[in-house]
Coordinates of C-alpha atoms in Angstrom, one line a residue:
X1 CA 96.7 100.3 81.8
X2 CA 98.2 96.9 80.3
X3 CA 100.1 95.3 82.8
X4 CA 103.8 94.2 82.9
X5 CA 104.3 91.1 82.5
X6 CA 107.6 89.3 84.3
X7 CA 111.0 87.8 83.0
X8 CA 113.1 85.9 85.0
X9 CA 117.0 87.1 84.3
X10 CA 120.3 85.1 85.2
X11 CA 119.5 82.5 87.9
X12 CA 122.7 82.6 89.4
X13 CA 123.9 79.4 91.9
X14 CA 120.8 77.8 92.6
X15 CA 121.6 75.5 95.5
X16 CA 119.2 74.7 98.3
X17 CA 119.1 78.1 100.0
X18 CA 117.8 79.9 96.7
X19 CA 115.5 77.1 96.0
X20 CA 113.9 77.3 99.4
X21 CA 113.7 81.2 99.4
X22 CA 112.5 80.8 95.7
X23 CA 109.3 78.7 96.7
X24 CA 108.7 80.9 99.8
X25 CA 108.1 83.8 97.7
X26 CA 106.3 82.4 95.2
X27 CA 104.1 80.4 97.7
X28 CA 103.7 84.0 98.8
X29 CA 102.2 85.2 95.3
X30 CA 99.9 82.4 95.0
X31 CA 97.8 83.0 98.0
X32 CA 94.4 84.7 97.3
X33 CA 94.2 88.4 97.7
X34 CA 92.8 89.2 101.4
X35 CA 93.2 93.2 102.5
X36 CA 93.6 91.7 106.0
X37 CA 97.4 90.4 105.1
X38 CA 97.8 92.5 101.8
X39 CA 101.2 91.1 100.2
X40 CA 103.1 94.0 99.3
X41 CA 107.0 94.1 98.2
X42 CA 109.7 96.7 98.6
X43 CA 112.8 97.8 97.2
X44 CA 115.0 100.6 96.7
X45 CA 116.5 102.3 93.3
X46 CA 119.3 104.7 93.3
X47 CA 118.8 107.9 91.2
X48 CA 121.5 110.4 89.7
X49 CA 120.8 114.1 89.6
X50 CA 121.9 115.5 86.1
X51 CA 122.0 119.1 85.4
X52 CA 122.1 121.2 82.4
X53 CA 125.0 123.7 81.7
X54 CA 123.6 124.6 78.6
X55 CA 119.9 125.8 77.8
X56 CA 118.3 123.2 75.1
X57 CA 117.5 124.5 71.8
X58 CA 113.6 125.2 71.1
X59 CA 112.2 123.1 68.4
X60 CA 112.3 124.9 65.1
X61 CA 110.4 124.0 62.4
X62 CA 111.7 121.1 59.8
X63 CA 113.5 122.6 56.8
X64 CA 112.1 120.6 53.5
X65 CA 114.4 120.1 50.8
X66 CA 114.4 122.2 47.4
X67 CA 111.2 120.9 45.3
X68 CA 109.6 119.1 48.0
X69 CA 106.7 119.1 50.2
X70 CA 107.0 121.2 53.5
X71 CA 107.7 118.8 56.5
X72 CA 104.1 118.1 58.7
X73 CA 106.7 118.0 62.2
X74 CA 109.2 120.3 63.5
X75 CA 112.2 119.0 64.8
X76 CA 112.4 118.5 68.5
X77 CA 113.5 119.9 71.3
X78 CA 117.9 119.7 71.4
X79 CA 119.6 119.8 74.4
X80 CA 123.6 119.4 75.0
X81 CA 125.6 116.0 75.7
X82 CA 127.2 116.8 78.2
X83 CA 125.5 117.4 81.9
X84 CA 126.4 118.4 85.3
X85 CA 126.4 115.4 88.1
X86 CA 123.9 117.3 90.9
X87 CA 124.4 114.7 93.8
X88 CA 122.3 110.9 94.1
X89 CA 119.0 110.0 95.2
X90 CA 117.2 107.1 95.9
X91 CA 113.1 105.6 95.8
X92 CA 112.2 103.6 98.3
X93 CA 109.3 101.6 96.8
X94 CA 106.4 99.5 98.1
X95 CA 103.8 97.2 95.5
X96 CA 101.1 95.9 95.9
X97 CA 99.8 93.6 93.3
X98 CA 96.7 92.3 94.5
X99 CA 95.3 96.5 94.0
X100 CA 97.8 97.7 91.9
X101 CA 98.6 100.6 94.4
X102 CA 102.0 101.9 94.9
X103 CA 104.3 103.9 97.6
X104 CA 106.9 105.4 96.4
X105 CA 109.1 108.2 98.4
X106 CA 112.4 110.2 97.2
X107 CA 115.0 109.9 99.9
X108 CA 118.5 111.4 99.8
X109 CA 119.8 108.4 101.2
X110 CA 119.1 104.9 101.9
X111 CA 120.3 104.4 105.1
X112 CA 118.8 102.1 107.9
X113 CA 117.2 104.8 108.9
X114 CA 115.5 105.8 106.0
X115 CA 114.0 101.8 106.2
X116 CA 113.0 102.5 109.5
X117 CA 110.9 105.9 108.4
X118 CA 109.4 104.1 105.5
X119 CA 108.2 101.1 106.8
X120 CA 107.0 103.5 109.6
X121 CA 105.0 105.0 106.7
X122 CA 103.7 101.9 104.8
X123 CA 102.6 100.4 108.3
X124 CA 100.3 103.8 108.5
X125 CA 99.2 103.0 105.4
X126 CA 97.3 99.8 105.9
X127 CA 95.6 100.6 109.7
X128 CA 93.6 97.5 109.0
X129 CA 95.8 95.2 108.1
X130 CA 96.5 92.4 110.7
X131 CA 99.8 91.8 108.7
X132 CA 101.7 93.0 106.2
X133 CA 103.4 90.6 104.4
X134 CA 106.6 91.9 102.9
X135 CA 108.7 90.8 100.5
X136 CA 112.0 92.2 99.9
X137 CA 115.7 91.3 99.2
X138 CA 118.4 90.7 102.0
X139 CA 120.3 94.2 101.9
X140 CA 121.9 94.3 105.7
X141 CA 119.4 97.4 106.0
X142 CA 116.2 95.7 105.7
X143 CA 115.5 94.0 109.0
X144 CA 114.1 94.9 112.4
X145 CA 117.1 94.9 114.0
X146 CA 117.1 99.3 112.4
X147 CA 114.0 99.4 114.2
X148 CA 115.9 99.4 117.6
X149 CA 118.8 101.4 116.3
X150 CA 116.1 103.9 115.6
X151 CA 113.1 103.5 117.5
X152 CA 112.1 103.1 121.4
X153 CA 112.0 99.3 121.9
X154 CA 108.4 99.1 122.8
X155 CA 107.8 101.0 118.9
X156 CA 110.4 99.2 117.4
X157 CA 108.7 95.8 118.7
X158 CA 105.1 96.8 118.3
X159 CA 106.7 98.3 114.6
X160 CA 108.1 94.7 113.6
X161 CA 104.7 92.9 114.6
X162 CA 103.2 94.7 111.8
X163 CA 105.0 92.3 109.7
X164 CA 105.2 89.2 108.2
X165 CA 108.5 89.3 106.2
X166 CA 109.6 87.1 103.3
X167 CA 113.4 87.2 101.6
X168 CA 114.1 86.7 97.8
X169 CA 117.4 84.7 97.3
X170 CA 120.5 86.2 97.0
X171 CA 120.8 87.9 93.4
X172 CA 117.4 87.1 92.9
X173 CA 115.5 90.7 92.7
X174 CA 113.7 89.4 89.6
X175 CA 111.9 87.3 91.8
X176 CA 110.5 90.7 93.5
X177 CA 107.8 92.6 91.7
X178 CA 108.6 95.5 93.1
X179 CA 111.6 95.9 90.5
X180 CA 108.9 95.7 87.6
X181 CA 107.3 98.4 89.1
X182 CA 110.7 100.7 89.8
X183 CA 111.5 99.7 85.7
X184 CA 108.6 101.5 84.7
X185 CA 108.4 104.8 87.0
X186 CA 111.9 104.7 85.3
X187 CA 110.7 104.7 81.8
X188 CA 108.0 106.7 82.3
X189 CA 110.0 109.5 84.5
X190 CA 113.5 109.5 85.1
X191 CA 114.3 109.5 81.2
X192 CA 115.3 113.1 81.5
X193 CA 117.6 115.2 83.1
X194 CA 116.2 116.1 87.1
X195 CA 118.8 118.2 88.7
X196 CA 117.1 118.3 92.7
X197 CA 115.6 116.4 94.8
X198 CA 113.1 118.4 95.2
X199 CA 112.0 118.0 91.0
X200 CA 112.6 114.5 91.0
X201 CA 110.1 114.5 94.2
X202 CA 107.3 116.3 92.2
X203 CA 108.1 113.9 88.9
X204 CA 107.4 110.4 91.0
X205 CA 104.7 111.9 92.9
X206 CA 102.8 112.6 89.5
X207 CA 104.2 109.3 88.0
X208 CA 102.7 107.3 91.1
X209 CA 99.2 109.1 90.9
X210 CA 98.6 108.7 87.7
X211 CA 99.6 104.6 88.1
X212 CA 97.8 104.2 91.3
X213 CA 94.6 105.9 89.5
X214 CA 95.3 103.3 86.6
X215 CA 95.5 100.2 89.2
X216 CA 98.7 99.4 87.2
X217 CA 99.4 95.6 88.3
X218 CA 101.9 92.7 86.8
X219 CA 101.1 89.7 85.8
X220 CA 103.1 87.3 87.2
X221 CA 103.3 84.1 85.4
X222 CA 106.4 82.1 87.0
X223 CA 104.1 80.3 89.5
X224 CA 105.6 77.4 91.7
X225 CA 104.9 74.5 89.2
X226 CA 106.9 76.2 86.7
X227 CA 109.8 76.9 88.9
X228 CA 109.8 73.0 89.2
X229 CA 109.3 72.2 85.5
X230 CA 112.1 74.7 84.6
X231 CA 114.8 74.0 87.1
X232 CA 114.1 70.9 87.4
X233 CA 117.8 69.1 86.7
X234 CA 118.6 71.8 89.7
X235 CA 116.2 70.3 92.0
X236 CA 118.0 66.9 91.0
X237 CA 121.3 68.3 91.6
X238 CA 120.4 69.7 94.7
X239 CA 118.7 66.4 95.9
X240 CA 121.2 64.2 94.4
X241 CA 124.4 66.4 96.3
X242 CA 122.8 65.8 99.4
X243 CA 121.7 62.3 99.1
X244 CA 124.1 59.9 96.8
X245 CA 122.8 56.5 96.3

């Protein structure tokens, strides 16, 4: 399968925070694949359960006009506007890049304790890892702290040590990969109408196999030395702020 390739969107304030956070994560994308600390990123997408009050229309077959050729295609399949709002969802979603292998799990929430049960899950899913080293954004759910609020100490500590964790700026999710990933299970499967959890369950799961079987990957092309290229009259700003002649 090709892979996606990244764009950076709206960079926001970049002061000395972002830039610091900025070159930690890509520092982090530059280092040589090794299954021993596989670099894997998370995030989470929210989902809207849409029902159907009316049946959709089977196709029928096109209807030439008078003298000319019958059509080759029917039309397709018509469904009503209008929808029924079923509830929310939400996929929690870990990448990694180095083997293009994805885990992606339908929650009806996305609590702290929902983080808690998934990284639970993605620690399971690399026994051999000495260190997972996540990337992920700074939602107030996403630290170890849950663990505790969740977990016996002695899990929640030996849970945390599973990790090495690295933050993307604030409004900076386009510097996770993760988000390319959650754009394209998007495209691929939550362009129609899902009305339960349960459906939208089975739709991912088949989405995520087929991906995974594909080694889907990105390319990822904004590398440290064209952060510094490109935001380069920040860097000056930033350094120039801080120390005036």
């Amino acid at each position: 399968m090709r892979p996606h390739r990244q764009q950076h969107g709206c960079l926001g304030a970049v002061n000395a925070a972002f830039v610091a956070r900025m070159e930690d994560v890509l520092a982090v994308y530059e280092r040589p694949h090794d299954p021993r600390f596989p670099v894997v990123c998370f995030d989470e997408r929210p989902c809207v359960l849409h029902g159907q009050p009316v049946e959709p229309l089977l196709p029928v077959p096109a209807q030439p006009a008078a003298g000319e050729q019958p059509a080759k295609a029917g039309r397709p399949r018509r469904e009503s506007s209008t929808y029924v709002r079923q509830g929310t969802a939400c996929l929690l979603a870990a990448f990694e890049p180095g083997t293009g292998q994805r885990l992606v799990e339908v929650s009806a929430r996305r609590t702290g304790a929902d983080y808690c049960r998934f990284m639970q899950q993605l620690a399971a899913h690399y026994p051999q890892a000495e260190k997972i080293v996540l990337v992920q954004d700074n939602l107030n759910t996403h630290t170890d702290a849950v663990f505790y609020q969740h977990l016996p100490a002695a899990q929640a500590r030996a849970l945390s040590a599973r990790f090495e964790v690295h933050y993307t700026p604030k409004n900076a999710s386009w510097l996770n990969m993760v988000e390319l990933e959650l754009s394209a299970i998007a495209r691929q499967c939550l362009h129609q109408r899902i009305p339960t959890q349960e459906e939208l369950t089975a739709h991912v799961a088949a989405c995520v196999a087929e991906r995974n079987a594909a080694r889907a990957t990105v390319k990822w092309q904004f590398t440290l030395e064209k952060a510094r290229v490109k935001l380069d009259r920040h860097y000056q700003k930033i350094r120039t702020t801080n120390f005036p002649d």
